[in-house]
PDB file of C-alpha atoms in Angstrom:
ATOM      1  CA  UNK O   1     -45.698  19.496  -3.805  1.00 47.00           C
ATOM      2  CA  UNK O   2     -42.648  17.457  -4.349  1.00 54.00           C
ATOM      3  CA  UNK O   3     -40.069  19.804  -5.677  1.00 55.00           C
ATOM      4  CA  UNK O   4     -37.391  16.273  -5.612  1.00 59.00           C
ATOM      5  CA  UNK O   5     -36.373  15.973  -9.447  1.00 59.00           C
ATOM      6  CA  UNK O   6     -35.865  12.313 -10.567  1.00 63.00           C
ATOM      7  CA  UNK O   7     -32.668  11.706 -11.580  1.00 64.00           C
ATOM      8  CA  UNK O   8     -31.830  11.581 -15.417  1.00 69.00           C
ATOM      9  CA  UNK O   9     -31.267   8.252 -16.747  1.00 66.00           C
ATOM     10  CA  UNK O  10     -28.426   9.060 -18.267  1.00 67.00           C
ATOM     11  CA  UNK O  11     -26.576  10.390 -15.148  1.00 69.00           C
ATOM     12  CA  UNK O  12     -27.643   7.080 -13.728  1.00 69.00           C
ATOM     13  CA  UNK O  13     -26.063   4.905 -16.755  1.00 69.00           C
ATOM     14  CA  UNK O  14     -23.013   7.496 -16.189  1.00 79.00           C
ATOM     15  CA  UNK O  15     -22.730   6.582 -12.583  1.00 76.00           C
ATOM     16  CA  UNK O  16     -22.773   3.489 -13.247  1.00 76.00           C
ATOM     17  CA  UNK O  17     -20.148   2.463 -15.445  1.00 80.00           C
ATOM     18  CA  UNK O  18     -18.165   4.604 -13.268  1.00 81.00           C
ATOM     19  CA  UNK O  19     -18.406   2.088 -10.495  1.00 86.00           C
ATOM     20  CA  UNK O  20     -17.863  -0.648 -13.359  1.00 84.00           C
ATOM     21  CA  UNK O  21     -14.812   1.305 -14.337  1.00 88.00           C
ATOM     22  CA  UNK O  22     -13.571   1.912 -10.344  1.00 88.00           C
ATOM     23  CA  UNK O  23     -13.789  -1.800  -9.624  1.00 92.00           C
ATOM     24  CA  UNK O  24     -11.973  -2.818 -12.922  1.00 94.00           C
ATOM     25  CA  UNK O  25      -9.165  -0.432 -11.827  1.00 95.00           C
ATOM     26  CA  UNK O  26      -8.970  -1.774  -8.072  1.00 94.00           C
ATOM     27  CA  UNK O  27      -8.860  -5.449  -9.513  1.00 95.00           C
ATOM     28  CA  UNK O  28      -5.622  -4.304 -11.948  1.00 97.00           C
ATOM     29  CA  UNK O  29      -3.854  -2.695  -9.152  1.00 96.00           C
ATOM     30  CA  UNK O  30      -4.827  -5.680  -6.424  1.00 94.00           C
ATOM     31  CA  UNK O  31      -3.548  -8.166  -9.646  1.00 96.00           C
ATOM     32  CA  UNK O  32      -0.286  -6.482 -10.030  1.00 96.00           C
ATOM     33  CA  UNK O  33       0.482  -6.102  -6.339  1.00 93.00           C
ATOM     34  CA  UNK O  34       0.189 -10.098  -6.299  1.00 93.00           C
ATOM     35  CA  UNK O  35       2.529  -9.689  -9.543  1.00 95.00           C
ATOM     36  CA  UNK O  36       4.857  -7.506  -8.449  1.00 92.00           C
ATOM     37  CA  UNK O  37       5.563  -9.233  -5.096  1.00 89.00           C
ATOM     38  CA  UNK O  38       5.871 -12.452  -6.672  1.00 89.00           C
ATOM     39  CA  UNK O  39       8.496 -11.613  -9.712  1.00 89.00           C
ATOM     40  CA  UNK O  40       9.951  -8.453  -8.934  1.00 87.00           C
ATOM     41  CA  UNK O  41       9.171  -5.546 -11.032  1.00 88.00           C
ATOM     42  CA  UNK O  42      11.992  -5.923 -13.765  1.00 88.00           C
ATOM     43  CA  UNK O  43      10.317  -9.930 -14.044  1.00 91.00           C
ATOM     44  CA  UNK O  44       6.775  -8.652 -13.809  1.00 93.00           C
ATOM     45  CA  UNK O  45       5.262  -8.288 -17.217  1.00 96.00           C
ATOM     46  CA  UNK O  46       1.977  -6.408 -18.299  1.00 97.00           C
ATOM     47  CA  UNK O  47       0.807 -10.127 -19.651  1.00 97.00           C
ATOM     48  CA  UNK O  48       1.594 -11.600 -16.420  1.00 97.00           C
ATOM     49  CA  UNK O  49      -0.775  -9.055 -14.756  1.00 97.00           C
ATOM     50  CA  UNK O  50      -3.764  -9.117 -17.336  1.00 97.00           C
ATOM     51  CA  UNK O  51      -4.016 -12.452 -17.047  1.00 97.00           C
ATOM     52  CA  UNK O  52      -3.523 -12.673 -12.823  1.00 97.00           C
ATOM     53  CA  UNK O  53      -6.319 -10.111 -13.871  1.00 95.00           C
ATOM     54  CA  UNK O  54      -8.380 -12.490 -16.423  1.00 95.00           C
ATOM     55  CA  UNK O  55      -8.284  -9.345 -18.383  1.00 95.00           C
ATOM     56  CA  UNK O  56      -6.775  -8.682 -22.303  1.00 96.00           C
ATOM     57  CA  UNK O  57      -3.300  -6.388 -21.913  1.00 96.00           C
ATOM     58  CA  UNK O  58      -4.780  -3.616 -23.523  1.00 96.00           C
ATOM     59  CA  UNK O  59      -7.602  -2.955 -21.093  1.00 96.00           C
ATOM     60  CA  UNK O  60      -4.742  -1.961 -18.468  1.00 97.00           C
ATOM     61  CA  UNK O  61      -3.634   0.650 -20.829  1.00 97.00           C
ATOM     62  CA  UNK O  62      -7.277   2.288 -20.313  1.00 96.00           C
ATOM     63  CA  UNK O  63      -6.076   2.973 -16.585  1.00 96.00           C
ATOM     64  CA  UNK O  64      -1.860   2.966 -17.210  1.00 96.00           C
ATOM     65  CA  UNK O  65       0.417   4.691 -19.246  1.00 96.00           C
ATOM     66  CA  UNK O  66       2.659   1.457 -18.858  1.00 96.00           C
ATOM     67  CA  UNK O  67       4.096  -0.482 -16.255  1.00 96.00           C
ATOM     68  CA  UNK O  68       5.851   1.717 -14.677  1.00 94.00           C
ATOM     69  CA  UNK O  69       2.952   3.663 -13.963  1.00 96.00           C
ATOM     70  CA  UNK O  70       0.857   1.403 -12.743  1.00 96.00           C
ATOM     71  CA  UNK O  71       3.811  -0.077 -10.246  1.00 94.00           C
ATOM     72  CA  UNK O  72       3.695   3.382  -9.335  1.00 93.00           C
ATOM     73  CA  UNK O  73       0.021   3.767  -8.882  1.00 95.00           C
ATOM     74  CA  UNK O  74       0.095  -0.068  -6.822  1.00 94.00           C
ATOM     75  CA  UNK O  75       2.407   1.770  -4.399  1.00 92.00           C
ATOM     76  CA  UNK O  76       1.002   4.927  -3.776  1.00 93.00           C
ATOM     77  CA  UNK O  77      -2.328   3.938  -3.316  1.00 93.00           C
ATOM     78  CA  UNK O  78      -1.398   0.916  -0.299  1.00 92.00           C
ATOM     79  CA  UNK O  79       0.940   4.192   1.475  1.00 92.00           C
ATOM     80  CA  UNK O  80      -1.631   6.527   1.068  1.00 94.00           C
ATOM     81  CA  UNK O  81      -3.789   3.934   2.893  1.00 94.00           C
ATOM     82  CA  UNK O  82      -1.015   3.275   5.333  1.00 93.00           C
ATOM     83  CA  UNK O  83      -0.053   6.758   6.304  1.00 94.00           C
ATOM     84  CA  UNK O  84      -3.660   7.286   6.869  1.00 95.00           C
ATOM     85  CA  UNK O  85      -4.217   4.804   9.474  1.00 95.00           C
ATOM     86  CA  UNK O  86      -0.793   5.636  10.848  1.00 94.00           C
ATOM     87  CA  UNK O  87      -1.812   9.336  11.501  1.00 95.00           C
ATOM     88  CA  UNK O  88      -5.096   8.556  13.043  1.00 96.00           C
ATOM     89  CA  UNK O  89      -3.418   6.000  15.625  1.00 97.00           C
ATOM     90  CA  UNK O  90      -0.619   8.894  16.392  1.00 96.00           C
ATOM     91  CA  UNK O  91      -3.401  11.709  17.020  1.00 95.00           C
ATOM     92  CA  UNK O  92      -5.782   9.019  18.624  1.00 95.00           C
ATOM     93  CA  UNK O  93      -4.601  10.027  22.885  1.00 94.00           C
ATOM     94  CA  UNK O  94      -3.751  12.785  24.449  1.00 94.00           C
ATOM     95  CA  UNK O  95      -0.331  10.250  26.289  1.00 96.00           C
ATOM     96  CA  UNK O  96       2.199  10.289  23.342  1.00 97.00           C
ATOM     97  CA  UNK O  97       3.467   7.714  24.761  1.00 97.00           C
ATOM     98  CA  UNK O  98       0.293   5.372  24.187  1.00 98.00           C
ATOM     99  CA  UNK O  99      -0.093   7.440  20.363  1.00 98.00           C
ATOM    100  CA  UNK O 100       3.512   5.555  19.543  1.00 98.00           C
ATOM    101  CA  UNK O 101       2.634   2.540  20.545  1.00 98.00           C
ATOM    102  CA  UNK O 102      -0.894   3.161  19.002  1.00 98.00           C
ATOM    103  CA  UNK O 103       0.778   3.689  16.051  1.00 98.00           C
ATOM    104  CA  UNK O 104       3.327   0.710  15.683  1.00 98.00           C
ATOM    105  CA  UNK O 105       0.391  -1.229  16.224  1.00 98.00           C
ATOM    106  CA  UNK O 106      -1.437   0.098  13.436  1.00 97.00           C
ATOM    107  CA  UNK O 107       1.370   0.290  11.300  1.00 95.00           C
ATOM    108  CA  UNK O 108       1.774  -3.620  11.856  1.00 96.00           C
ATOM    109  CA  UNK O 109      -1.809  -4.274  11.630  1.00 96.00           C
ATOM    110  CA  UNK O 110      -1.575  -3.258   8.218  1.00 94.00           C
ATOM    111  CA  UNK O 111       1.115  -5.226   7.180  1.00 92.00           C
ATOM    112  CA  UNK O 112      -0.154  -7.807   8.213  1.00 94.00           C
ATOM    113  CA  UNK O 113      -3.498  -7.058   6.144  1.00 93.00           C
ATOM    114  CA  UNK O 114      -1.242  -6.320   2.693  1.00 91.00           C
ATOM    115  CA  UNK O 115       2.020  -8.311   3.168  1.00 87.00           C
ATOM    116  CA  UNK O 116       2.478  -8.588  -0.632  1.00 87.00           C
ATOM    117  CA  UNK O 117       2.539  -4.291  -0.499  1.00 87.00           C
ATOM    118  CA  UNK O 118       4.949  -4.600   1.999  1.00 84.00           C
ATOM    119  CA  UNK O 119       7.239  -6.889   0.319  1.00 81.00           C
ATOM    120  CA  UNK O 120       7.065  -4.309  -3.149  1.00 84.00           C
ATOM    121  CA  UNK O 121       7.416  -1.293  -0.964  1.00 79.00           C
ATOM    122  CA  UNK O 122      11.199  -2.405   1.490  1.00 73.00           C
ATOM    123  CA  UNK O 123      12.147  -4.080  -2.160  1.00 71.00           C
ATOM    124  CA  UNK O 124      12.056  -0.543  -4.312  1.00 67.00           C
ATOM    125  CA  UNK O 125      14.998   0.985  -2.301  1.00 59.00           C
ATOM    126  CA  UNK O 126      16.699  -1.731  -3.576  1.00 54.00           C
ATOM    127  CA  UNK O 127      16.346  -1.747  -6.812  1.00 55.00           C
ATOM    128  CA  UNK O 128      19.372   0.001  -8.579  1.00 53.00           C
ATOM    129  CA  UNK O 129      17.503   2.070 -10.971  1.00 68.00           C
ATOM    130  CA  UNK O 130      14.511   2.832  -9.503  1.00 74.00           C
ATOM    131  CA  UNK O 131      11.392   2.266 -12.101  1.00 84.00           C
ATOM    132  CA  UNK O 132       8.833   5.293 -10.801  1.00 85.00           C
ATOM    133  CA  UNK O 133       7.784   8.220 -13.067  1.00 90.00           C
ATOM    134  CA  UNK O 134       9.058  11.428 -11.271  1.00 90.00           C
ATOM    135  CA  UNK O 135       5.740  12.764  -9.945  1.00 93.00           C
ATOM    136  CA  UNK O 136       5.041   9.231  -8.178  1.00 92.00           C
ATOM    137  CA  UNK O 137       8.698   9.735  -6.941  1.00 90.00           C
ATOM    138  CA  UNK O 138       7.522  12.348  -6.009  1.00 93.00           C
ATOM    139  CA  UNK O 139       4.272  11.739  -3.966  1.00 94.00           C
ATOM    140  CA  UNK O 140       6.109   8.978  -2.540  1.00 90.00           C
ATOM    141  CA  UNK O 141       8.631  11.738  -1.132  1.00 92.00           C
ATOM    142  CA  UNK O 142       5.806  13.810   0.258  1.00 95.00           C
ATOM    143  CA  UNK O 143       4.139  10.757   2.216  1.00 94.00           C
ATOM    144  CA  UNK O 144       7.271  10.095   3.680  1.00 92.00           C
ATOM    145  CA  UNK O 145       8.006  13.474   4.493  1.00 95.00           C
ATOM    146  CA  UNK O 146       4.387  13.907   5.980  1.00 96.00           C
ATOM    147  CA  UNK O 147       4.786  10.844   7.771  1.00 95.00           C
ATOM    148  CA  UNK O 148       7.996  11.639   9.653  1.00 96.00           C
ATOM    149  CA  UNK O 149       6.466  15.228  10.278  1.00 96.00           C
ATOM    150  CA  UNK O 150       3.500  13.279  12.453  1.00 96.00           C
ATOM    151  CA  UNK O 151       5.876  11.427  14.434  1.00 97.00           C
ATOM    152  CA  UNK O 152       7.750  14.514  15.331  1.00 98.00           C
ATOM    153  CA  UNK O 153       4.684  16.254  16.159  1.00 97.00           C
ATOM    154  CA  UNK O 154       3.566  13.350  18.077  1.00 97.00           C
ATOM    155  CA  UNK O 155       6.994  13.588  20.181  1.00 98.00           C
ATOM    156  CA  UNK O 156       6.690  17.178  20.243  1.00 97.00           C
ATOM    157  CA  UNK O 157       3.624  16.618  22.228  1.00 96.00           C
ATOM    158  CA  UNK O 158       5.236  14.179  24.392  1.00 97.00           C
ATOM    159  CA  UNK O 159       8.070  16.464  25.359  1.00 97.00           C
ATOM    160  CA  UNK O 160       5.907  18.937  26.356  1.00 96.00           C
ATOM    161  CA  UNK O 161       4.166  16.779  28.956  1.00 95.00           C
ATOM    162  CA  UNK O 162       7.370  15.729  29.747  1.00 95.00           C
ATOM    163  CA  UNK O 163       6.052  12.492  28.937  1.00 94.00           C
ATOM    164  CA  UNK O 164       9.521  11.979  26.964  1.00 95.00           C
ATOM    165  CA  UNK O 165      13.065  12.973  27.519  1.00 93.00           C
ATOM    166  CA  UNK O 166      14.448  15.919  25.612  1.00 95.00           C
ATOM    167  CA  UNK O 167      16.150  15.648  22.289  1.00 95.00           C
ATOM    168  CA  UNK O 168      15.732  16.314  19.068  1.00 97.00           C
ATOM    169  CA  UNK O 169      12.089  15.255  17.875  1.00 97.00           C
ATOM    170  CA  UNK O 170      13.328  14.619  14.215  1.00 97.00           C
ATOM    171  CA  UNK O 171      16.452  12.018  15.279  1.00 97.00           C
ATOM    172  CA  UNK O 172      13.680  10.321  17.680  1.00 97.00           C
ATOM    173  CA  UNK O 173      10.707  10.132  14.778  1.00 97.00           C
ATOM    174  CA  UNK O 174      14.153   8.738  12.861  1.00 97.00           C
ATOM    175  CA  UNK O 175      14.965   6.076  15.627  1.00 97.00           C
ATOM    176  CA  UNK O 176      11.169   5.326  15.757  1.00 97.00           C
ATOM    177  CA  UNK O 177      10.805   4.512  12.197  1.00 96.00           C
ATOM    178  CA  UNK O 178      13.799   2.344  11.905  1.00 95.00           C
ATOM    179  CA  UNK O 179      12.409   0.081  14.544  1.00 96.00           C
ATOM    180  CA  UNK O 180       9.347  -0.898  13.046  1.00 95.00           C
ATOM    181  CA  UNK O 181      10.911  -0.820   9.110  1.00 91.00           C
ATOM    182  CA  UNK O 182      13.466  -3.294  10.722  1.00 92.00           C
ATOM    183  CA  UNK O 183      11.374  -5.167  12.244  1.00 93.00           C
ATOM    184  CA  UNK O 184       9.378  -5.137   9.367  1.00 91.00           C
ATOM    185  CA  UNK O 185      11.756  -6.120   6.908  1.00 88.00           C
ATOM    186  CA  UNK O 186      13.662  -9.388   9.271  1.00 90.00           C
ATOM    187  CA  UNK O 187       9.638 -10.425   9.242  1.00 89.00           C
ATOM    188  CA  UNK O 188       9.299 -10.131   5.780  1.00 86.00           C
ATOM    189  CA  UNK O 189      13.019 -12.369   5.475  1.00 85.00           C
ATOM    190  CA  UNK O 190      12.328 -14.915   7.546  1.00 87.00           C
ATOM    191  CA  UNK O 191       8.641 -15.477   5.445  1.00 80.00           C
ATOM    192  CA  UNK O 192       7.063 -17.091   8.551  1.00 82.00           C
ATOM    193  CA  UNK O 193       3.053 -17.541   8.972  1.00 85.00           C
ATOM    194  CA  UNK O 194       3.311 -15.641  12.573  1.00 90.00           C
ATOM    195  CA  UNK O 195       1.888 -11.904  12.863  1.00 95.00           C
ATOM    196  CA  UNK O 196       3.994  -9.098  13.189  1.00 95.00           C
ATOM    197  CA  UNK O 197       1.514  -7.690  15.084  1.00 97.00           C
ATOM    198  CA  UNK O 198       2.385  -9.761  18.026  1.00 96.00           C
ATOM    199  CA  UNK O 199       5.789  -7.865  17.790  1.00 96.00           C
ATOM    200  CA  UNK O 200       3.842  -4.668  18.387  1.00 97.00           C
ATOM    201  CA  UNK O 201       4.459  -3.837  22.321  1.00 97.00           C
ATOM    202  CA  UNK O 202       7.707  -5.344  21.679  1.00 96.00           C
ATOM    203  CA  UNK O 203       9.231  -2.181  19.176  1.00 97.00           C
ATOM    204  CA  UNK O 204       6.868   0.321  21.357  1.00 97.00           C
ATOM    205  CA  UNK O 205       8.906  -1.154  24.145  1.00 95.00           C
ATOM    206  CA  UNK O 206      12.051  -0.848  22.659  1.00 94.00           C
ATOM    207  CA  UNK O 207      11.339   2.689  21.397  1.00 96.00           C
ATOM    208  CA  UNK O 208      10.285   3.939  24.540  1.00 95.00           C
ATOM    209  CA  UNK O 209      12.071   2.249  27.215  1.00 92.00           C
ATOM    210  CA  UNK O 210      15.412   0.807  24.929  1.00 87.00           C
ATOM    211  CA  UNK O 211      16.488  -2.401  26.118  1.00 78.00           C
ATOM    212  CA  UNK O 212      16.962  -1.351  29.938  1.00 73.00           C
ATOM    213  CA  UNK O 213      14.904  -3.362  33.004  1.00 68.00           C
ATOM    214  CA  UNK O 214      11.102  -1.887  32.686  1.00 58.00           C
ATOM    215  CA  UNK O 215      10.452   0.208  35.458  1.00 60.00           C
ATOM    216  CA  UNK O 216       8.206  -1.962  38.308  1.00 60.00           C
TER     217      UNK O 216
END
C-alpha cells in the first residue's frame, strides 16, 4: 500500500512563487552590484537599478527597506560567498603552508568571478560616511572577524608542525591579508583585462618566503 501522500496543490503553487520570488531578488541584488560599481553608491539611484533590473522602483521595495539596505544586502551576500570559499581552501590540507596558498588562490579566483563586488567592497572604507544600517555593519564586522580567526587558526596549525616560524598568529593572519587586499586593490586601479589569479603563487610567495632568494 502506498502510504506516499501527494503533495497539496497549494503547497506546490506556494513553492513556487517562492522560487519566482528568490530569482526576482537575486536579479535586484546582481542589478545593483552592476549599479553600484559603476556610479558609486551616493550616484547610484533606486531608478538606476530598477531599470538595470527592467523592473518598476517599487517592486525593489518588496525585498528593501531602501537603498541603503539593499547596498547592504549586495555586500553581505558576495562576502558571505567569499569567506566561504576562503575557509574551505584554508581547512582543505593538512601543510598550512599549501592551505595559504590554497587560500590566496581562492580568494583571487573569486575576484576574478565578481570584480564589480570587489570594486563596491575596497570602495566602502572609503566612503566618509559610511551608508550601511548597523546590523549589516554589523555582520560585515563578524565576517571579518571570522575570517581573520581562520587564518590564525590556519597559522596556528602551521606553527605547530613547525611548518612556520614563531610569532604571533594574529600579526601574521594581519600581514597575510594585507597582501592579497593590496594586491587586490593596485589590480582593481590599474583596470587591466589580466587575472589576478595569475598573481596567486606570487602573494603566497611573498607571504611565505618575503622577498628573500627561494630556497633551491
Amino acid at each position: 500500500m502506498n502510504t506516499d501522500s501527494p503533495t497539496p496543490p497549494s503547497r506546490r503553487i506556494s513553492v513556487v512563487r517562492q522560487k519566482a520570488k528568490d530569482e526576482q531578488r537575486r536579479w535586484i541584488v546582481n542589478a545593483a552590484e552592476e549599479v553600484f560599481s559603476e556610479s558609486g553608491y551616493h550616484d547610484a539611484s533606486l531608478t538606476m537599478i530598477a531599470r538595470r533590473a527592467e523592473i518598476a522602483v517599487g517592486t525593489i521595495y518588496l525585498y528593501f527597506r531602501d537603498k541603503s539596505d539593499l547596498y547592504g544586502c549586495v555586500l553581505l551576500e558576495r562576502m558571505t560567498q567569499m569567506v566561504k570559499a576562503f575557509e574551505s581552501a584554508l581547512t582543505s590540507s593538512e601543510s598550512a603552508a599549501e592551505c595559504l596558498r590554497r587560500g590566496i588562490h581562492a580568494q583571487f579566483a573569486f575576484h576574478d568571478a565578481n570584480r564589480t563586488f570587489f570594486e563596491i567592497f575596497l570602495h566602502q572604507h572609503q566612503v566618509q560616511q559610511s551608508p550601511l544600517h548597523k546590523e549589516h555593519w554589523e555582520e560585515m564586522e563578524a565576517l571579518k572577524l571570522h575570517n581573520l580567526g581562520v587564518i590564525e587558526d590556519c597559522i596556528l596549525r602551521g606553527q605547530s608542525r613547525v611548518e612556520l616560524k614563531p610569532g604571533s598568529p594574529r600579526l601574521l593572519a594581519v600581514a597575510y591579508l594585507g597582501i592579497t587586499l593590496q594586491m587586490t586593490r593596485q589590480f582593481i586601479r590599474e583596470n587591466t583585462d589580466a587575472l589576478l589569479i595569475d598573481s596567486a603563487d606570487f602573494a603566497a610567495d611573498c607571504f611565505l618566503y618575503g622577498a628573500a632568494s627561494l630556497p633551491q
